[in-house]
Coordinates of C-alpha atoms and ligand atoms in Angstrom, one line a residue:
Chain A
M23 CA -197.4 -126.6 -64.6
D24 CA -200.0 -129.2 -65.0
I25 CA -199.2 -132.4 -63.2
I26 CA -201.4 -134.6 -65.5
Q27 CA -199.6 -133.3 -68.5
Q28 CA -196.2 -134.0 -66.9
I29 CA -197.4 -137.6 -66.0
I30 CA -198.5 -138.2 -69.6
N31 CA -195.1 -136.8 -70.8
G32 CA -193.3 -139.0 -68.4
L33 CA -195.2 -142.2 -69.4
S34 CA -194.6 -141.3 -73.0
I35 CA -190.9 -141.0 -72.7
G36 CA -190.8 -143.9 -70.2
S37 CA -192.5 -146.2 -72.7
V38 CA -190.0 -145.3 -75.3
Y39 CA -187.2 -146.1 -72.8
A40 CA -189.1 -149.4 -72.2
L41 CA -188.7 -150.4 -75.9
I42 CA -185.0 -150.0 -75.5
A43 CA -184.7 -151.5 -72.0
V44 CA -186.7 -154.5 -72.9
G45 CA -184.4 -155.5 -75.8
Y46 CA -181.4 -154.9 -73.6
S47 CA -182.8 -157.0 -70.8
L48 CA -183.8 -159.8 -73.2
V49 CA -180.2 -160.0 -74.4
Y50 CA -179.0 -159.9 -70.9
S51 CA -181.4 -162.7 -69.8
V52 CA -180.2 -165.1 -72.5
L53 CA -176.4 -164.3 -72.7
L54 CA -175.9 -162.8 -69.2
F55 CA -173.9 -159.8 -70.3
S56 CA -174.7 -156.1 -70.6
N57 CA -174.7 -155.2 -74.2
F58 CA -173.3 -151.7 -74.2
A59 CA -173.7 -151.5 -78.0
H60 CA -177.5 -151.7 -77.6
G61 CA -177.9 -148.0 -78.0
G62 CA -176.0 -148.2 -81.2
F63 CA -178.9 -150.2 -82.8
L64 CA -181.2 -147.3 -81.9
V65 CA -178.9 -144.8 -83.6
I66 CA -178.6 -147.0 -86.7
G67 CA -182.4 -147.2 -86.8
G68 CA -182.7 -143.4 -86.4
Y69 CA -180.3 -142.7 -89.2
I70 CA -181.9 -145.1 -91.6
C71 CA -185.2 -143.4 -90.9
Y72 CA -183.6 -140.0 -91.3
F73 CA -182.0 -140.7 -94.6
A74 CA -185.0 -142.6 -96.0
L75 CA -187.1 -139.5 -95.3
R76 CA -184.6 -136.8 -96.3
S77 CA -182.8 -138.4 -99.3
G78 CA -185.0 -141.3 -100.2
G79 CA -188.2 -139.2 -100.1
M80 CA -190.1 -142.2 -98.6
N81 CA -193.1 -141.8 -96.5
I82 CA -192.8 -142.4 -92.7
W83 CA -194.2 -145.9 -92.9
V84 CA -191.7 -147.2 -95.4
A85 CA -188.9 -145.3 -93.7
S86 CA -189.8 -146.7 -90.3
F87 CA -190.1 -150.2 -91.7
A88 CA -186.6 -149.9 -93.3
A89 CA -185.3 -148.6 -90.0
L90 CA -186.6 -151.5 -88.0
I91 CA -185.4 -154.1 -90.3
G92 CA -182.0 -152.4 -90.8
A93 CA -181.4 -152.1 -87.0
G94 CA -182.5 -155.7 -86.5
V95 CA -180.1 -156.9 -89.1
S96 CA -177.3 -154.8 -87.7
A97 CA -177.9 -156.2 -84.3
V98 CA -177.7 -159.7 -85.7
L99 CA -174.5 -158.9 -87.6
V100 CA -172.9 -157.4 -84.4
E101 CA -173.7 -160.5 -82.5
R102 CA -172.5 -162.8 -85.4
F103 CA -169.1 -161.1 -85.8
A104 CA -168.3 -159.5 -82.4
Y105 CA -169.9 -161.7 -79.8
R106 CA -170.3 -165.2 -81.2
P107 CA -166.6 -165.9 -81.7
I108 CA -166.1 -165.0 -78.1
R109 CA -169.0 -167.1 -76.7
E110 CA -167.9 -170.1 -78.7
R111 CA -164.4 -169.9 -77.1
T112 CA -165.1 -169.0 -73.5
P113 CA -168.0 -169.2 -71.0
V114 CA -166.7 -166.0 -69.3
T115 CA -169.2 -163.3 -70.3
L116 CA -167.0 -160.4 -69.2
Y117 CA -165.2 -160.6 -72.6
M118 CA -168.5 -160.0 -74.4
L119 CA -169.1 -157.0 -72.1
I120 CA -165.8 -155.6 -73.1
A121 CA -166.4 -156.4 -76.8
S122 CA -169.8 -154.6 -76.6
M123 CA -168.1 -151.5 -75.2
G124 CA -165.8 -151.7 -78.2
M125 CA -168.7 -152.1 -80.6
S126 CA -170.5 -149.2 -79.1
I127 CA -167.5 -147.0 -80.0
V128 CA -167.2 -148.5 -83.4
I129 CA -170.8 -147.8 -84.3
E130 CA -170.6 -144.3 -83.0
N131 CA -167.4 -143.6 -85.0
I132 CA -168.7 -145.1 -88.2
F133 CA -171.3 -142.4 -88.2
V134 CA -168.9 -139.6 -87.1
V135 CA -166.5 -140.5 -89.9
T136 CA -169.0 -141.1 -92.7
I137 CA -171.7 -138.5 -92.1
G138 CA -170.3 -136.3 -89.4
G139 CA -171.2 -135.7 -85.8
R140 CA -173.7 -132.9 -86.2
F141 CA -177.2 -132.9 -84.7
R142 CA -179.9 -133.7 -87.1
A143 CA -183.7 -133.2 -86.8
L144 CA -186.1 -135.6 -88.4
P145 CA -188.5 -133.9 -90.8
P146 CA -191.8 -133.2 -89.1
V147 CA -193.5 -136.4 -90.0
I148 CA -195.0 -137.2 -86.6
P149 CA -197.9 -134.9 -85.7
M150 CA -197.0 -132.6 -82.8
E151 CA -200.2 -130.5 -82.4
P152 CA -201.6 -130.1 -78.9
V153 CA -204.4 -132.5 -77.9
N154 CA -206.9 -132.0 -75.1
V155 CA -207.2 -135.2 -72.9
F156 CA -210.8 -135.4 -71.7
G157 CA -210.6 -131.7 -70.7
L158 CA -208.2 -132.6 -67.9
A159 CA -204.9 -131.7 -69.5
T160 CA -203.3 -130.6 -72.7
T161 CA -200.6 -132.7 -74.2
S162 CA -199.2 -133.3 -77.7
A163 CA -200.3 -135.8 -80.2
F164 CA -196.7 -136.9 -80.3
D165 CA -196.7 -138.0 -76.7
L166 CA -199.9 -140.0 -77.1
L167 CA -198.7 -141.5 -80.4
S168 CA -195.3 -142.6 -79.0
L169 CA -197.1 -144.1 -75.9
A170 CA -199.5 -146.0 -78.1
T171 CA -196.8 -147.2 -80.4
A172 CA -194.7 -148.4 -77.5
V173 CA -197.6 -150.3 -76.0
V174 CA -198.4 -151.9 -79.3
F175 CA -194.8 -153.2 -79.7
L176 CA -194.6 -154.3 -76.1
I177 CA -197.8 -156.3 -76.5
G178 CA -196.5 -157.7 -79.7
L179 CA -193.3 -158.8 -78.0
Q180 CA -195.3 -160.4 -75.2
L181 CA -197.5 -162.3 -77.7
F182 CA -194.4 -163.5 -79.5
L183 CA -192.8 -164.8 -76.3
V184 CA -196.0 -166.5 -75.1
K185 CA -197.7 -167.8 -78.2
T186 CA -194.9 -169.0 -80.5
K187 CA -192.5 -171.9 -80.4
W188 CA -189.4 -169.7 -80.7
G189 CA -190.9 -167.4 -78.0
L190 CA -191.2 -170.4 -75.7
A191 CA -187.6 -171.4 -76.6
I192 CA -186.4 -167.9 -75.7
R193 CA -188.1 -168.0 -72.4
A194 CA -186.5 -171.4 -71.7
A195 CA -183.1 -170.1 -72.8
S196 CA -183.4 -167.1 -70.6
Y197 CA -183.6 -169.6 -67.7
N198 CA -181.0 -172.0 -69.0
L199 CA -179.4 -171.6 -72.4
K200 CA -177.5 -174.8 -72.3
T201 CA -180.5 -176.9 -71.4
A202 CA -182.5 -175.2 -74.2
G203 CA -179.8 -176.4 -76.5
L204 CA -180.3 -180.0 -75.3
M205 CA -183.9 -179.7 -76.4
G206 CA -182.9 -179.5 -80.0
V207 CA -183.0 -175.7 -80.2
N208 CA -180.4 -174.3 -82.6
V209 CA -178.8 -171.9 -80.0
N210 CA -177.1 -169.7 -82.6
R211 CA -180.4 -169.2 -84.4
L212 CA -182.1 -168.4 -81.1
I213 CA -179.6 -165.8 -80.2
A214 CA -179.8 -164.2 -83.7
I215 CA -183.6 -164.0 -83.2
V216 CA -183.1 -162.3 -79.8
F217 CA -180.7 -159.8 -81.3
F218 CA -183.0 -159.1 -84.2
V219 CA -186.0 -158.4 -81.9
A220 CA -183.8 -156.3 -79.6
G221 CA -182.5 -154.2 -82.5
L222 CA -185.9 -153.8 -84.0
L223 CA -187.4 -152.6 -80.7
A224 CA -184.5 -150.2 -80.2
A225 CA -185.1 -148.7 -83.6
V226 CA -188.7 -148.0 -82.8
G227 CA -187.4 -146.1 -79.7
G228 CA -184.7 -144.5 -81.8
I229 CA -187.2 -143.0 -84.2
F230 CA -189.3 -141.5 -81.5
L231 CA -186.3 -140.2 -79.6
S232 CA -184.8 -138.6 -82.6
A233 CA -188.1 -137.0 -83.4
R234 CA -188.6 -135.7 -79.8
Y235 CA -185.0 -134.5 -79.5
T236 CA -182.4 -134.7 -82.2
L237 CA -180.3 -137.4 -83.7
Y238 CA -176.5 -137.5 -83.3
P239 CA -173.9 -140.4 -83.1
Q240 CA -173.5 -140.3 -79.3
L241 CA -177.3 -140.5 -78.6
G242 CA -176.8 -144.3 -78.4
S243 CA -174.5 -144.3 -75.4
M244 CA -176.6 -141.8 -73.5
I245 CA -179.7 -143.9 -74.0
T246 CA -177.9 -147.2 -73.2
T247 CA -177.1 -145.7 -69.8
K248 CA -180.8 -144.9 -69.3
A249 CA -181.9 -148.4 -70.4
F250 CA -179.3 -149.8 -68.1
V251 CA -180.6 -147.8 -65.1
A252 CA -184.2 -148.8 -66.0
A253 CA -183.3 -152.5 -66.3
V254 CA -181.3 -152.4 -63.0
L255 CA -184.2 -150.7 -61.3
G256 CA -186.6 -153.3 -62.5
G257 CA -184.3 -156.2 -62.0
L258 CA -181.7 -157.2 -64.7
G259 CA -183.1 -159.8 -67.1
S260 CA -186.7 -159.3 -66.1
L261 CA -188.9 -157.9 -68.9
P262 CA -191.8 -156.7 -66.8
G263 CA -189.1 -155.2 -64.6
A264 CA -187.5 -153.4 -67.5
V265 CA -190.9 -151.9 -68.5
I266 CA -191.8 -150.7 -64.9
G267 CA -188.2 -149.4 -64.4
S268 CA -188.5 -147.4 -67.6
L269 CA -191.8 -145.9 -66.7
I270 CA -190.5 -144.9 -63.3
L271 CA -187.5 -143.4 -65.0
G272 CA -189.5 -141.5 -67.5
L273 CA -191.8 -140.1 -64.8
A274 CA -188.9 -139.1 -62.6
E275 CA -187.3 -137.3 -65.5
M276 CA -190.3 -135.4 -66.5
L277 CA -191.5 -134.5 -63.0
T278 CA -188.0 -133.3 -62.2
A279 CA -187.8 -131.3 -65.4
G280 CA -191.3 -129.9 -64.9
F281 CA -191.2 -129.0 -61.2
I282 CA -187.6 -128.5 -60.4
S283 CA -185.3 -127.9 -63.3
S284 CA -184.4 -129.9 -66.4
Q285 CA -180.7 -129.5 -65.3
F286 CA -181.4 -131.9 -62.5
R287 CA -182.8 -134.6 -64.8
D288 CA -179.7 -136.7 -65.2
L289 CA -178.8 -136.2 -61.6
V290 CA -182.1 -137.9 -60.7
V291 CA -181.4 -140.7 -63.2
F292 CA -178.1 -141.6 -61.5
G293 CA -179.6 -140.9 -58.1
I294 CA -182.2 -143.7 -58.8
L295 CA -179.4 -146.0 -59.9
I296 CA -177.4 -145.5 -56.8
I297 CA -180.3 -145.8 -54.5
T298 CA -181.4 -149.0 -56.2
L299 CA -178.0 -150.5 -55.9
I300 CA -177.8 -149.7 -52.2
M301 CA -181.3 -150.5 -51.1
R302 CA -182.3 -153.3 -53.4
P303 CA -179.5 -154.5 -55.7
T304 CA -181.7 -157.2 -57.3
G305 CA -184.2 -154.5 -58.5
L306 CA -187.9 -154.6 -58.2
F307 CA -188.4 -157.9 -60.0
G308 CA -184.9 -159.3 -59.8
K309 CA -184.3 -162.8 -58.6
S310 CA -180.7 -163.4 -57.7
V311 CA -177.7 -161.2 -56.8
G312 CA -175.4 -162.8 -59.4
E313 CA -172.6 -161.2 -61.3
K314 CA -174.3 -158.3 -63.0
V315 CA -173.0 -155.1 -64.6
Chain B
M21 CA -178.2 -209.6 -79.2
E22 CA -174.6 -209.2 -80.2
E23 CA -175.1 -210.3 -83.8
R24 CA -177.3 -207.2 -84.6
N25 CA -175.8 -203.9 -85.4
P26 CA -175.7 -201.4 -82.5
I27 CA -178.0 -198.5 -82.6
L28 CA -175.6 -196.3 -80.7
S29 CA -171.9 -196.9 -80.9
I30 CA -169.1 -194.9 -79.3
K31 CA -165.6 -195.6 -80.5
N32 CA -162.4 -194.4 -78.7
L33 CA -164.0 -191.2 -77.3
V34 CA -161.6 -188.7 -75.9
V35 CA -162.6 -185.5 -74.2
N36 CA -160.3 -182.9 -72.7
Y37 CA -161.0 -180.1 -70.4
G38 CA -157.9 -178.0 -70.8
A39 CA -155.1 -180.2 -69.5
I40 CA -157.4 -182.7 -67.9
Q41 CA -158.4 -185.7 -69.9
A42 CA -161.9 -186.7 -68.7
L43 CA -162.4 -189.5 -71.2
K44 CA -159.4 -191.4 -72.4
G45 CA -160.7 -193.4 -75.3
A46 CA -164.0 -195.0 -74.1
S47 CA -165.9 -197.3 -76.4
L48 CA -169.3 -198.8 -75.9
D49 CA -172.3 -200.1 -77.9
V50 CA -176.0 -200.0 -77.3
Y51 CA -178.1 -202.5 -79.3
P52 CA -181.7 -201.8 -80.3
G53 CA -184.2 -202.3 -77.5
E54 CA -181.5 -202.6 -74.9
I55 CA -180.9 -200.8 -71.6
V56 CA -177.2 -200.3 -71.1
A57 CA -175.8 -198.9 -67.8
V58 CA -172.5 -197.1 -67.2
I59 CA -171.5 -197.2 -63.6
G60 CA -168.6 -195.3 -62.1
A61 CA -167.6 -193.2 -59.1
N62 CA -167.7 -189.4 -58.8
G63 CA -165.6 -187.8 -61.5
A64 CA -165.2 -191.0 -63.5
G65 CA -166.3 -189.1 -66.6
K66 CA -169.9 -190.3 -66.9
S67 CA -171.5 -187.0 -67.5
T68 CA -168.7 -186.1 -69.8
M69 CA -169.6 -189.1 -71.9
M70 CA -173.3 -188.0 -72.1
N71 CA -172.3 -184.4 -72.9
A72 CA -169.9 -185.6 -75.6
I73 CA -172.6 -187.7 -77.2
M74 CA -175.0 -184.8 -77.1
G75 CA -172.5 -182.4 -78.6
V76 CA -172.4 -180.2 -75.5
V77 CA -168.7 -180.7 -75.0
K78 CA -166.3 -181.1 -77.8
R79 CA -165.1 -184.6 -78.8
A80 CA -161.3 -184.4 -79.1
C81 CA -161.0 -187.8 -80.6
G82 CA -163.1 -190.8 -81.5
E83 CA -166.5 -191.1 -83.0
V84 CA -170.1 -191.6 -82.2
F85 CA -172.4 -193.5 -84.6
L86 CA -176.2 -193.7 -84.6
D87 CA -177.4 -196.7 -86.7
G88 CA -174.0 -196.9 -88.3
E89 CA -174.0 -193.3 -89.4
P90 CA -171.7 -190.7 -87.8
L91 CA -173.7 -188.7 -85.3
A92 CA -173.7 -184.9 -85.9
E93 CA -171.7 -182.7 -83.6
K94 CA -174.1 -180.0 -82.9
S95 CA -176.6 -180.5 -80.1
Y96 CA -179.7 -179.6 -82.0
Q97 CA -178.7 -182.0 -84.8
V98 CA -178.1 -184.8 -82.4
V99 CA -181.6 -184.3 -80.9
K100 CA -183.1 -184.2 -84.4
A101 CA -181.2 -187.4 -85.3
G102 CA -183.0 -189.2 -82.5
V103 CA -180.9 -189.0 -79.3
S104 CA -182.1 -187.1 -76.3
L105 CA -180.9 -186.6 -72.8
A106 CA -182.4 -186.3 -69.3
P107 CA -179.5 -184.3 -67.9
E108 CA -177.8 -184.7 -64.5
G109 CA -179.6 -182.6 -61.9
R110 CA -182.8 -182.7 -64.0
N111 CA -182.5 -179.0 -65.2
V112 CA -186.2 -178.5 -65.7
F113 CA -187.1 -175.0 -66.8
A114 CA -188.2 -173.8 -63.4
P115 CA -190.2 -170.7 -64.5
L116 CA -192.1 -172.6 -67.2
T117 CA -195.1 -174.8 -66.6
V118 CA -195.0 -178.5 -66.8
M119 CA -196.8 -178.3 -70.2
E120 CA -194.3 -175.8 -71.5
N121 CA -191.4 -177.9 -70.4
L122 CA -192.9 -180.8 -72.3
Q123 CA -193.5 -178.6 -75.4
M124 CA -189.8 -177.6 -75.2
G125 CA -188.9 -181.3 -75.3
A126 CA -190.9 -181.6 -78.5
F127 CA -189.0 -178.7 -80.1
P128 CA -187.6 -180.6 -83.0
L129 CA -191.0 -182.0 -83.9
S130 CA -193.4 -180.0 -86.0
N131 CA -196.3 -182.3 -86.6
R132 CA -199.0 -181.5 -84.0
K133 CA -200.5 -184.9 -84.2
V134 CA -197.2 -186.6 -83.5
I135 CA -196.6 -184.2 -80.5
A136 CA -200.1 -185.0 -79.1
T137 CA -199.3 -188.7 -79.4
E138 CA -196.0 -188.3 -77.6
L139 CA -197.7 -186.2 -74.9
E140 CA -200.3 -188.9 -74.3
K141 CA -197.5 -191.4 -73.9
V142 CA -195.7 -189.3 -71.3
F143 CA -199.0 -188.7 -69.4
T144 CA -199.7 -192.5 -69.4
L145 CA -196.3 -193.2 -67.9
F146 CA -196.4 -190.3 -65.5
P147 CA -200.0 -189.5 -64.5
R148 CA -198.6 -187.1 -61.9
L149 CA -197.4 -184.8 -64.6
K150 CA -200.9 -184.8 -66.2
E151 CA -202.4 -183.6 -63.0
R152 CA -199.9 -180.7 -62.9
T153 CA -199.7 -179.4 -66.4
S154 CA -200.1 -175.8 -65.4
Q155 CA -197.9 -176.0 -62.3
Y156 CA -194.5 -174.2 -62.5
A157 CA -191.7 -176.8 -62.9
G158 CA -189.7 -175.1 -60.2
T159 CA -192.4 -175.9 -57.6
L160 CA -192.4 -179.7 -58.4
S161 CA -190.9 -182.1 -55.9
G162 CA -187.5 -183.7 -56.8
G163 CA -189.1 -186.9 -57.9
E164 CA -191.7 -185.1 -60.1
Q165 CA -188.9 -183.0 -61.6
Q166 CA -187.1 -186.1 -62.6
M167 CA -190.3 -187.5 -64.1
L168 CA -190.6 -184.2 -66.0
A169 CA -187.0 -184.4 -67.2
I170 CA -187.5 -187.9 -68.5
G171 CA -190.9 -187.0 -70.0
R172 CA -189.3 -184.0 -71.6
A173 CA -186.6 -186.0 -73.2
M174 CA -189.1 -188.5 -74.5
M175 CA -191.1 -185.8 -76.2
A176 CA -188.4 -185.5 -78.8
K177 CA -189.4 -189.1 -79.9
P178 CA -185.8 -190.4 -79.4
R179 CA -184.5 -193.7 -80.7
V180 CA -181.9 -193.7 -77.9
L181 CA -182.7 -192.1 -74.6
L182 CA -179.8 -191.0 -72.4
L183 CA -180.2 -190.6 -68.7
D184 CA -177.6 -189.0 -66.5
E185 CA -178.1 -190.2 -62.9
P186 CA -181.9 -190.4 -62.7
S187 CA -181.7 -191.4 -59.1
L188 CA -179.7 -188.4 -58.0
G189 CA -180.9 -187.0 -54.7
L190 CA -184.2 -189.0 -54.6
A191 CA -185.7 -191.1 -51.9
P192 CA -185.4 -194.9 -52.4
I193 CA -189.2 -195.3 -52.9
I194 CA -189.2 -192.6 -55.7
I195 CA -186.1 -194.2 -57.3
N196 CA -188.0 -197.5 -57.5
E197 CA -191.0 -195.8 -59.0
I198 CA -188.9 -194.0 -61.6
F199 CA -186.8 -197.1 -62.5
A200 CA -190.0 -199.1 -62.9
E201 CA -191.2 -196.4 -65.4
L202 CA -187.9 -196.7 -67.3
T203 CA -188.4 -200.4 -67.7
E204 CA -191.8 -199.7 -69.0
I205 CA -190.7 -197.1 -71.4
N206 CA -188.1 -199.6 -72.7
Q207 CA -190.6 -202.5 -73.0
L208 CA -193.7 -200.5 -74.2
F209 CA -192.0 -198.4 -76.8
G210 CA -188.8 -200.3 -77.4
I211 CA -186.6 -197.3 -76.9
A212 CA -183.0 -198.1 -76.3
M213 CA -181.5 -196.5 -73.2
L214 CA -178.1 -195.6 -72.0
V215 CA -178.2 -194.9 -68.2
V216 CA -175.3 -193.4 -66.3
E217 CA -175.4 -194.1 -62.5
Q218 CA -173.6 -193.9 -59.3
N219 CA -176.2 -196.1 -57.8
A220 CA -174.7 -199.2 -59.2
R221 CA -177.0 -201.8 -57.8
K222 CA -180.1 -200.1 -59.1
A223 CA -178.5 -199.5 -62.5
L224 CA -177.4 -203.1 -62.8
M225 CA -180.9 -204.3 -61.8
L226 CA -182.4 -202.1 -64.4
S227 CA -180.1 -202.8 -67.3
N228 CA -179.4 -205.7 -69.7
R229 CA -175.7 -204.9 -70.0
A230 CA -173.3 -202.6 -68.2
Y231 CA -169.9 -201.0 -68.5
V232 CA -167.7 -199.8 -65.6
L233 CA -166.0 -196.5 -66.1
Q234 CA -163.0 -195.5 -64.0
T235 CA -161.2 -192.2 -64.4
G236 CA -162.0 -192.0 -68.1
N237 CA -161.5 -195.6 -69.1
I238 CA -163.9 -198.5 -69.5
I239 CA -162.4 -201.1 -67.3
L240 CA -165.1 -203.8 -67.5
E241 CA -168.2 -204.8 -69.4
G242 CA -170.6 -207.6 -69.2
K243 CA -174.2 -208.8 -68.6
S244 CA -175.7 -206.8 -65.7
S245 CA -176.9 -209.9 -64.0
E246 CA -173.3 -211.2 -63.9
L247 CA -171.7 -208.0 -62.9
L248 CA -174.1 -207.9 -60.0
H249 CA -172.4 -210.9 -58.6
N250 CA -168.9 -210.1 -59.6
P251 CA -166.8 -209.9 -56.4
E252 CA -164.7 -207.0 -57.7
I253 CA -167.8 -204.9 -58.5
E254 CA -169.4 -205.9 -55.3
A255 CA -166.5 -204.6 -53.3
A256 CA -165.9 -201.4 -55.2
Y257 CA -169.4 -200.3 -56.2
L258 CA -172.1 -202.2 -54.3
C259 CA -170.7 -201.8 -50.8
G260 CA -171.5 -205.1 -49.3
K261 CA -174.4 -207.5 -49.5
K262 CA -177.7 -207.0 -51.1
K263 CA -180.5 -206.4 -48.6
Ligands
LIG5 N1 -166.4 -178.1 -67.5 C1 -165.3 -178.7 -67.0 N2 -164.1 -178.1 -66.9 C2 -163.1 -178.8 -66.3 N3 -163.1 -180.0 -65.8 C3 -164.3 -180.7 -65.9 C4 -165.5 -180.0 -66.4 N4 -166.5 -180.9 -66.3 C5 -166.0 -182.0 -65.8 N5 -164.7 -181.9 -65.5 C6 -163.8 -182.9 -64.9 O1 -163.9 -184.0 -65.6 C7 -163.9 -185.2 -64.8 C8 -165.1 -186.0 -65.1 O2 -166.3 -185.3 -64.8 P1 -167.8 -185.8 -65.0 O3 -168.7 -184.7 -64.6 O4 -167.9 -186.4 -66.3 O5 -167.8 -187.0 -63.9 P2 -169.1 -187.9 -63.5 O6 -168.6 -189.3 -63.6 O7 -170.3 -187.5 -64.1 O8 -169.2 -187.6 -61.9 P3 -170.5 -187.4 -61.0 O9 -170.9 -188.8 -60.6 O10 -170.0 -186.7 -59.8 O11 -171.5 -186.7 -61.7 C9 -163.9 -184.7 -63.4 O12 -162.5 -184.8 -62.9 C10 -164.2 -183.2 -63.5 O13 -163.6 -182.4 -62.5
LIG6 MG1 -172.1 -186.7 -63.6

């Protein structure tokens, strides 16, 4: 086994986790609850892409675009109808956490009931042929493409947060939502934007994940767990933390699969979570040990 | 002053927190160009009044008028209408720079020229902020954070500026500096102010008129200069003779 190849694989899958963990962390930083329905957005994006390609006969660009918008809008709707009524009634975020567990099951079961729970493979629209990296290693075009796409979207997110007025407002709100409201920010609109962005990024991850593996309704909960581990590892609510945590997770998974056995992969994921919680509960970039989960 | 119409008017404001009634029908007026103080002890309901005006807590009863028109109930609409608050405890955005904090204050404005003018005003009043535009707000001293909180509230180009305990936790010399700037803001730009304070002497010296709030009720109002010499006030809020 070639170590460089495994590292590229690990960074590639890690960067896809990063797209998901970053949105999850963004929501956490503004609303201070773990949105367990986050993986659902990824599945929604995956299925939109799948059906746009299979039944709609669209090309991958149009299908992906539809998937990103569709997942973003779904995230906004979930927030609007499941979380907003709660946050307008109580400051206790635990209720939103519980609602998000419910929403995760709802999204999963909508797919099971309407289209069935079977595993589906995306048509081969993303190139998979082997690529030689500077004569050092052989990897697949797919790995490089997913890495590049993730980097582009993460840079895009960073530019949005640093260069735009709403980006500034989101950074302010993730420090103190109430005070951001006092500045004349329409807080409900801000939260809708945050969910749209989170849903959109999750869909990018969802497309690559369902092309790498397969697509099925429960994929969301599995990936939510990984995003959660990555975010805790990096420090909940910290975006750079979520990216670094995801890369570490991706590398750990691929190196375990490559050099030990792929059966140990999930064991390593939870091992990392437990070690982080024992050794450094605030994560690598975390600030305070507040109420988490 | 009394013949003019008030710019900000609160009528019979009631606020409940569950079973606790924090404001029990408070009324007050702020006239254009005026500085009005509300003094009261801990838990009198001063912050509650500010938050109710800003739409942060729900008004159970009563009304708030800006220029005779009912004031909106949502925070962002209140700010847009021309009322902004420098909150209790300052609440600057610690991980953002001084400049970004000020830009947040200007959130409701979209005209870049207007924002630049407001920024210039704030920097004229608080040169210390100008020297520190790229410093993180969390690393500012308490006094500088208060200046930033006031500057940030001014960036929204308010017609009425609300200040919740601007003297909180600051050394006397800094309090004097900040209160001098407040007088200047009022005189230079004619912005009306409603200041809530526990530091009654300072608040009465700053303001034109004042109200005394006690457990949710306004129990007294008058010219600040007269309240300063009112024996009742002196005993309850000024703790003895002036130095
Ligand atoms: N969110 C809340 N939930 C329940 N009770 C509250 C809440 N906020 C304030 N109160 C209560 O309402 C009353 C008035 O509080 P408020 O903060 O307005 O007082 P204050 O005059 O600003 O006091 P201080 O000078 O200490 O700031 C107090 O009895 C307080 O305990
Ligand atoms: Mg108070």
